[in-house]
Short mmCIF file of C-alpha atoms and ligand atoms in Angstrom, two decimals:
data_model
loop_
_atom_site.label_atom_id
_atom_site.label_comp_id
_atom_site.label_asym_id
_atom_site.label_seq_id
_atom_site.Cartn_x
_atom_site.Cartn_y
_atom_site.Cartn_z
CA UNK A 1 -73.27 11.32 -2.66
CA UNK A 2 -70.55 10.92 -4.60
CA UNK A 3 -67.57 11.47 -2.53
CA UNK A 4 -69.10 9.17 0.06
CA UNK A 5 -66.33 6.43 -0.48
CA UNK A 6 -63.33 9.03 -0.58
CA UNK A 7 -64.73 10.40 2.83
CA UNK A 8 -65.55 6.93 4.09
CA UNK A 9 -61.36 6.21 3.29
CA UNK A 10 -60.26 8.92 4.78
CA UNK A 11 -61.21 8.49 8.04
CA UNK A 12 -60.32 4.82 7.95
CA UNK A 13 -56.82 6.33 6.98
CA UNK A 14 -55.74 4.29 4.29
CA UNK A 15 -53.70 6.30 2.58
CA UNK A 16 -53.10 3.78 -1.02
CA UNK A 17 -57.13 3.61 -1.25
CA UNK A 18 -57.54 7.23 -0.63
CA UNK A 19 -55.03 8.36 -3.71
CA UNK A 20 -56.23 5.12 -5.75
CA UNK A 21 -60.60 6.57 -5.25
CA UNK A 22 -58.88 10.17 -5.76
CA UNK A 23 -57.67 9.18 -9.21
CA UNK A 24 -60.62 7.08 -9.99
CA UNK A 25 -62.68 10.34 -9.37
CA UNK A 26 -60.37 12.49 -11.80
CA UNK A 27 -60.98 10.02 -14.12
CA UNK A 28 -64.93 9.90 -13.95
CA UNK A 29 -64.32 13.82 -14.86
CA UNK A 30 -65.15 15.04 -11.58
CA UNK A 31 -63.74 18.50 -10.57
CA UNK A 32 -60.53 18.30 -8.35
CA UNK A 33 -62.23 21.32 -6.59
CA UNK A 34 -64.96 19.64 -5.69
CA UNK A 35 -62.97 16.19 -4.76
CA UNK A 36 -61.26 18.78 -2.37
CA UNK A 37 -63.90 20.90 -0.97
CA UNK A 38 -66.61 17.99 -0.54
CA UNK A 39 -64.28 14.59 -0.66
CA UNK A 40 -60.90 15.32 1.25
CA UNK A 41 -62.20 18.43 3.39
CA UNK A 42 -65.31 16.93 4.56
CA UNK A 43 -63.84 14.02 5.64
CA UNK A 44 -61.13 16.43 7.68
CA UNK A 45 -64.31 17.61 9.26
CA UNK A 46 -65.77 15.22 9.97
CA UNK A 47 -62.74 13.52 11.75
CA UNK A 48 -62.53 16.74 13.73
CA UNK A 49 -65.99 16.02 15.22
CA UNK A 50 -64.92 12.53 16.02
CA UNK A 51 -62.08 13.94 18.22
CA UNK A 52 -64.01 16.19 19.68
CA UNK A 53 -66.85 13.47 20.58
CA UNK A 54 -63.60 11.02 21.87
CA UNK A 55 -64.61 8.27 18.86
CA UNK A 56 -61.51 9.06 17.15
CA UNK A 57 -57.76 9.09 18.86
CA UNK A 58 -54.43 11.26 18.07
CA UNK A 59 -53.13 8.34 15.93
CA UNK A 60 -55.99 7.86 13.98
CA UNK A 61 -56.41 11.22 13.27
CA UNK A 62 -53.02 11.63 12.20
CA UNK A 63 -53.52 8.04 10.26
CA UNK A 64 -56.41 10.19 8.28
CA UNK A 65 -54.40 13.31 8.02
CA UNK A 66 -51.50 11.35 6.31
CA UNK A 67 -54.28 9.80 3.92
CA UNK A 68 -56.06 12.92 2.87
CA UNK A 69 -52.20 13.98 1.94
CA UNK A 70 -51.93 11.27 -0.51
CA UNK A 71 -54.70 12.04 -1.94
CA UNK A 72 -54.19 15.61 -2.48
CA UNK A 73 -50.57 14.63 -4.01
CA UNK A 74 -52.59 13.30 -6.84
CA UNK A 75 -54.41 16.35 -7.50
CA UNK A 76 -51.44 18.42 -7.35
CA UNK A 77 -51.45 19.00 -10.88
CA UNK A 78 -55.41 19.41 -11.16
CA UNK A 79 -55.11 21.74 -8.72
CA UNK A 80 -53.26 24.59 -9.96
CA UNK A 81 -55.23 27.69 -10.67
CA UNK A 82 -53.30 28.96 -13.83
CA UNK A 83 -49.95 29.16 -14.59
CA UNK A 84 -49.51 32.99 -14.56
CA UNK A 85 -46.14 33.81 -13.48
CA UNK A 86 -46.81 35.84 -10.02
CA UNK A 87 -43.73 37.40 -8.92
CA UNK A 88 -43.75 36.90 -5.24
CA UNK A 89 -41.65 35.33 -2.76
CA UNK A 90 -43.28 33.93 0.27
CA UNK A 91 -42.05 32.71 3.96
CA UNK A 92 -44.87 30.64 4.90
CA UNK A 93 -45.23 28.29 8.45
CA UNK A 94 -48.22 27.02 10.66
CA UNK A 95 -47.21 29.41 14.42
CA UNK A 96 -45.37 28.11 17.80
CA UNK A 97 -47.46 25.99 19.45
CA UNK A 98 -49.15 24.43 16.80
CA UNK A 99 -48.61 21.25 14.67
CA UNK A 100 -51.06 21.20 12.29
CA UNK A 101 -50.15 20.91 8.67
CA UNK A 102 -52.12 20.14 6.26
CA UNK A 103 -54.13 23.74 5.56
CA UNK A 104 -50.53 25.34 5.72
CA UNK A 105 -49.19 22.50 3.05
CA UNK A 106 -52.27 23.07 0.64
CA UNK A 107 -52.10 26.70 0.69
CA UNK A 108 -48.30 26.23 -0.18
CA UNK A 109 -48.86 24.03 -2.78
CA UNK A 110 -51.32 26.30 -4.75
CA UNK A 111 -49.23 29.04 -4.22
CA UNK A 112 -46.32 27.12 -6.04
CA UNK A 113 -48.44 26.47 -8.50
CA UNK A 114 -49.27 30.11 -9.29
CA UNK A 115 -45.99 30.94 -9.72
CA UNK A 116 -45.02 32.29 -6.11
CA UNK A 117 -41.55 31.19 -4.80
CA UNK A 118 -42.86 29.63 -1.21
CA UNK A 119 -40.34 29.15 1.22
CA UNK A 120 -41.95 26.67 3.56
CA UNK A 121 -40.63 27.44 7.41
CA UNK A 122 -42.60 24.40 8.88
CA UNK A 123 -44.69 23.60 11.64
CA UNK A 124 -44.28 25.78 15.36
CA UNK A 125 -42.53 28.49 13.84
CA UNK A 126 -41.15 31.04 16.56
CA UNK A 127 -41.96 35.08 16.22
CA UNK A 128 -37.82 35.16 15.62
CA UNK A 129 -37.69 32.12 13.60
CA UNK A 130 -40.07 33.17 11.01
CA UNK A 131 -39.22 37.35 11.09
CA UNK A 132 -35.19 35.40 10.62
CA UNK A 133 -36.94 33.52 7.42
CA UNK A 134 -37.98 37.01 5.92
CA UNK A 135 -34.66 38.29 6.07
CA UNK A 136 -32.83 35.71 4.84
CA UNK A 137 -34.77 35.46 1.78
CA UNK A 138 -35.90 38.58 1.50
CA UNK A 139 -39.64 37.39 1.09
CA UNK A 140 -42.27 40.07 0.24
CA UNK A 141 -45.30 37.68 2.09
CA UNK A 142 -45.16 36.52 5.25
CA UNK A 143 -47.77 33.23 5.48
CA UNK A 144 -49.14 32.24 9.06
CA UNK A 145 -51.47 29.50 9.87
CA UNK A 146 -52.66 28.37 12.84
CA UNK A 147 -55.74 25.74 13.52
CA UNK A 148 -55.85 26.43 17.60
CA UNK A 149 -57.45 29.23 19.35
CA UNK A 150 -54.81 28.77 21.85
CA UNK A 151 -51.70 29.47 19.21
CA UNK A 152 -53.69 32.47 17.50
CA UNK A 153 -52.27 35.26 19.59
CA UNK A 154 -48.44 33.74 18.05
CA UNK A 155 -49.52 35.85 14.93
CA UNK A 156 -50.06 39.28 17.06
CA UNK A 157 -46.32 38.64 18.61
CA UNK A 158 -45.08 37.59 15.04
CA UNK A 159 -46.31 41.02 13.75
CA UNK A 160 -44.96 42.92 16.42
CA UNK A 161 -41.55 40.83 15.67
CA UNK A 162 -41.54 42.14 11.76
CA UNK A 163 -42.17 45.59 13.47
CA UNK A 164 -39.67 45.39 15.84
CA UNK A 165 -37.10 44.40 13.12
CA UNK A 166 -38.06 47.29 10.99
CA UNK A 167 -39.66 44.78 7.80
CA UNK A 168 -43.30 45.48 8.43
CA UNK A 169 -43.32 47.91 5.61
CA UNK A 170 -41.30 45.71 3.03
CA UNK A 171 -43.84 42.47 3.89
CA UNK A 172 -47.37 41.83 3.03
CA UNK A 173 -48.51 39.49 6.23
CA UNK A 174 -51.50 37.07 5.54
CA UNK A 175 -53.12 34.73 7.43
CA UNK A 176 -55.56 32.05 7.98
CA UNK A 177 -56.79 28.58 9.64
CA UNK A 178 -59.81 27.53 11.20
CA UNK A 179 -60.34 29.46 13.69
CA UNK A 180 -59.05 32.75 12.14
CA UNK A 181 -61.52 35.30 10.55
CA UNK A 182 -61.70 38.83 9.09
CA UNK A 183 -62.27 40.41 11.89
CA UNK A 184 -59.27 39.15 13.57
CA UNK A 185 -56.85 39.55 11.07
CA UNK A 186 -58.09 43.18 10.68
CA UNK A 187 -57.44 43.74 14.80
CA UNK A 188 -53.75 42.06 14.27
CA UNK A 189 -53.38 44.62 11.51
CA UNK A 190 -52.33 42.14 9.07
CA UNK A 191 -52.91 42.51 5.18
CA UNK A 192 -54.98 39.72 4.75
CA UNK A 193 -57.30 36.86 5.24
CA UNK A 194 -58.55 33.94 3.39
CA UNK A 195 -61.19 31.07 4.49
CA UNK A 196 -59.38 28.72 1.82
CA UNK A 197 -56.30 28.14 -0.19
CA UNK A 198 -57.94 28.97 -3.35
CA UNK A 199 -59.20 32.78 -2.05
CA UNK A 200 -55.31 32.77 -0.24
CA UNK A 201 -53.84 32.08 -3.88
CA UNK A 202 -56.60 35.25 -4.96
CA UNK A 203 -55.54 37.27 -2.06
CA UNK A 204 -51.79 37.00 -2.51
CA UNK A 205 -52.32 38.23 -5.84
CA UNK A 206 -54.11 40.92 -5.20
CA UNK A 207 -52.00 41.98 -2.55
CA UNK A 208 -48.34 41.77 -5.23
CA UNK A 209 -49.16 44.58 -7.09
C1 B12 B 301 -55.80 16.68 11.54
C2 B12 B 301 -55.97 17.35 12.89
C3 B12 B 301 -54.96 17.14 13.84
C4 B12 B 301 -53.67 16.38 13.54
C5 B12 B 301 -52.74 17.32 12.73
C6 B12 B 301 -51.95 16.58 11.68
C7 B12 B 301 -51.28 17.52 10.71
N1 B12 B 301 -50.20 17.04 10.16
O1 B12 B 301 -51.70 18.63 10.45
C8 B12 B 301 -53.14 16.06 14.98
C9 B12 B 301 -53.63 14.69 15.38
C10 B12 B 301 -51.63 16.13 15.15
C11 B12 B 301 -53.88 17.11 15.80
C12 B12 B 301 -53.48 17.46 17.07
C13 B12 B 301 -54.19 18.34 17.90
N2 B12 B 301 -55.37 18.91 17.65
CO1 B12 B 301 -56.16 18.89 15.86
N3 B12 B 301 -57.27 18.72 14.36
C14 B12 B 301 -57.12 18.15 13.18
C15 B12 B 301 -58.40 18.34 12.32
C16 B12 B 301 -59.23 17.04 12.46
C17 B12 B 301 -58.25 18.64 10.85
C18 B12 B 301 -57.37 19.87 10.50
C19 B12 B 301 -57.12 19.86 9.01
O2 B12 B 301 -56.07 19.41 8.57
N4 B12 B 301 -58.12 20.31 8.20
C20 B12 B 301 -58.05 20.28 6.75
C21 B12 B 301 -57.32 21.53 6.23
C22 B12 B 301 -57.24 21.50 4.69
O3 B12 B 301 -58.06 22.67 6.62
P1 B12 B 301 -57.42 23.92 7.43
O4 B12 B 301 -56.26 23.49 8.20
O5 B12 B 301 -58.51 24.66 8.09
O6 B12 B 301 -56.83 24.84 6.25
C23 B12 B 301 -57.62 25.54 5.30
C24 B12 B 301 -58.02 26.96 5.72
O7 B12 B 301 -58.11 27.13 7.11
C25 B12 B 301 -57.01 27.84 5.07
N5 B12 B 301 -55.72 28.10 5.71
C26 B12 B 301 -55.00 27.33 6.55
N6 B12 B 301 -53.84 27.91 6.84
C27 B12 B 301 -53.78 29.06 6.17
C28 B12 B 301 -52.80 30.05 6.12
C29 B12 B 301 -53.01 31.18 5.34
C30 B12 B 301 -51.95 32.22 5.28
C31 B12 B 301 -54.24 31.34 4.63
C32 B12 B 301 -54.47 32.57 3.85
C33 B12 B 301 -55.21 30.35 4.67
C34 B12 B 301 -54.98 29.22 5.44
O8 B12 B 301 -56.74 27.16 3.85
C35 B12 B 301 -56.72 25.75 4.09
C36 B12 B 301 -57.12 25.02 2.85
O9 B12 B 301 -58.43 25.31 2.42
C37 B12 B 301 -59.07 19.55 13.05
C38 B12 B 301 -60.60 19.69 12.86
C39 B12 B 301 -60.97 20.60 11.71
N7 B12 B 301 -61.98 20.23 11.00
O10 B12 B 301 -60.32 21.62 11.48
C40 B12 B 301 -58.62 19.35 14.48
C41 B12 B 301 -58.51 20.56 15.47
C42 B12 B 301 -57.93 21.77 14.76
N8 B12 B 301 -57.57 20.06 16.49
C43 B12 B 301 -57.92 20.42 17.68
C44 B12 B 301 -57.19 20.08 18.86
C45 B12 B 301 -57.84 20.47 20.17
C46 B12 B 301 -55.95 19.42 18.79
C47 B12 B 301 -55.06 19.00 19.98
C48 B12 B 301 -54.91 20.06 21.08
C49 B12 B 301 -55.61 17.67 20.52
C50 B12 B 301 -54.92 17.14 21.77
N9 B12 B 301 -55.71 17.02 22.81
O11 B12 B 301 -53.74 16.86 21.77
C51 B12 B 301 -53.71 18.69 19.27
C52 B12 B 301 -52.79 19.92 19.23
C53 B12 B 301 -51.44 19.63 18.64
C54 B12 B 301 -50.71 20.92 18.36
N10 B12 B 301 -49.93 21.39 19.32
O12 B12 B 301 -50.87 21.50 17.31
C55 B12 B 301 -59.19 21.26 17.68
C56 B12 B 301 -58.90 22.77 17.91
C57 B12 B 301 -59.88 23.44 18.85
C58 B12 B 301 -59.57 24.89 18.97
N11 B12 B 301 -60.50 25.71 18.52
O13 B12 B 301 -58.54 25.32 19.42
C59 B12 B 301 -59.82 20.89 16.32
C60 B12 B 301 -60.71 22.02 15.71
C61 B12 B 301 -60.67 19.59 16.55
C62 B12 B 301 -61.88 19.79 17.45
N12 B12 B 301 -63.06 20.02 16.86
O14 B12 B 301 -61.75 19.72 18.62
N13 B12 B 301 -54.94 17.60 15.15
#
């Protein structure tokens, strides 16, 4: 396979190697999609299993984490879907609780690149905190990831926040991570879900007008 060095380097975390085999890839013409989807991401999987099965610790993971990063800094470019001006302003953060990154930074990237203003709120992002965010800026998205099934419900008590603040109706609330689907999203009553940052980028769009 041809991504099996870039997934081999990511989960031996070296993060020069990974963004030096990223490049090498752009340069042999293969699609940054696919260097994504079946280099970077697989690896991310696959290092998930490894936790899971106790062959791979917190610091490693992070160690691979940080690589895949560099690596997707070098597609940044590649990566953008088109550069149609999309007016849109969007508060996005991964919920309280959780830590996780990555998925949130992606999707934020790609959204900057399709012309969205992205306010990025962080990591463990309070109900408050983020509904505070939408005010202040006056952001017409409100972005929510979250990667455990034990931070999910954060997004029902974000929602109820906007609500409870009166901006539910000015605020178009998406959402998404790994364990988030359709079906939840549609029980949270939020406005959207997407499996990956390129159908988020679609969604957002289709959500502006
Ligand atoms: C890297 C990682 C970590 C790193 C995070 C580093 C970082 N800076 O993010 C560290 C080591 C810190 C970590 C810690 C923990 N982790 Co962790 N982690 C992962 C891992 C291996 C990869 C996640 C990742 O980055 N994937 C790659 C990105 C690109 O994918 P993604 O996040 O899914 O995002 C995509 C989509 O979901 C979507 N998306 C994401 N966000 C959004 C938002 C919107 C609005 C939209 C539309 C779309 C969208 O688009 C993204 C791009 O395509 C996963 C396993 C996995 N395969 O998911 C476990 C995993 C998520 N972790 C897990 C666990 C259990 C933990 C810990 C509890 C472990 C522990 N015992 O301490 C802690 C919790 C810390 C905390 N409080 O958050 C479990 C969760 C189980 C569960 N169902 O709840 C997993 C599934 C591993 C496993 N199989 O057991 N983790």
């Amino acid at each position: 396979m041809a991504f099996d060095k870039l997934i081999e380097l990511v989960q031996a975390g070296d993060g020069e190697l990974v963004a030096a085999e990223v490049q090498k890839q752009l340069d042999a013409g293969s699609p940054a999609p696919a260097i994504l989807n079946d280099g970077l991401i697989a690896a991310m999987d696959i290092v998930g299993e490894k936790m899971e099965s106790e062959e791979m610790f917190i610091p490693e993971v992070l160690r691979s984490a940080k690589a895949m990063e560099r690596g997707l800094a070098v597609m940044k470019d590649e990566l953008a879907l088109d550069d149609v001006q999309a007016s849109g302003k969007v508060v996005i953060g991964t919920v309280k609780g959780d830590l996780h990154d990555i998925g949130k930074n992606l999707v934020s990237m790609l959204l900057s690149s399709a012309g969205f203003e992205v306010i990025d709120a962080g990591i463990n992002v309070a109900p408050d905190a983020f509904v505070a965010k939408v005010e202040e800026t006056g952001a017409n998205f409100l972005a929510m990831s979250a990667l455990l099934t034990t931070t999910m419900p954060m997004m029902k008590q974000t929602i109820a926040e906007l609500e409870k603040r009166g901006l539910r109706d000015r605020v178009k609330v998406i959402i998404g991570g790994a364990p988030v689907n359709q079906g939840y999203a549609d029980e949270l009553g939020a406005d959207g879900y997407a499996s990956d940052a390129g159908a988020a980028i679609k969604l957002a769009k289709s959500l502006r007008a």
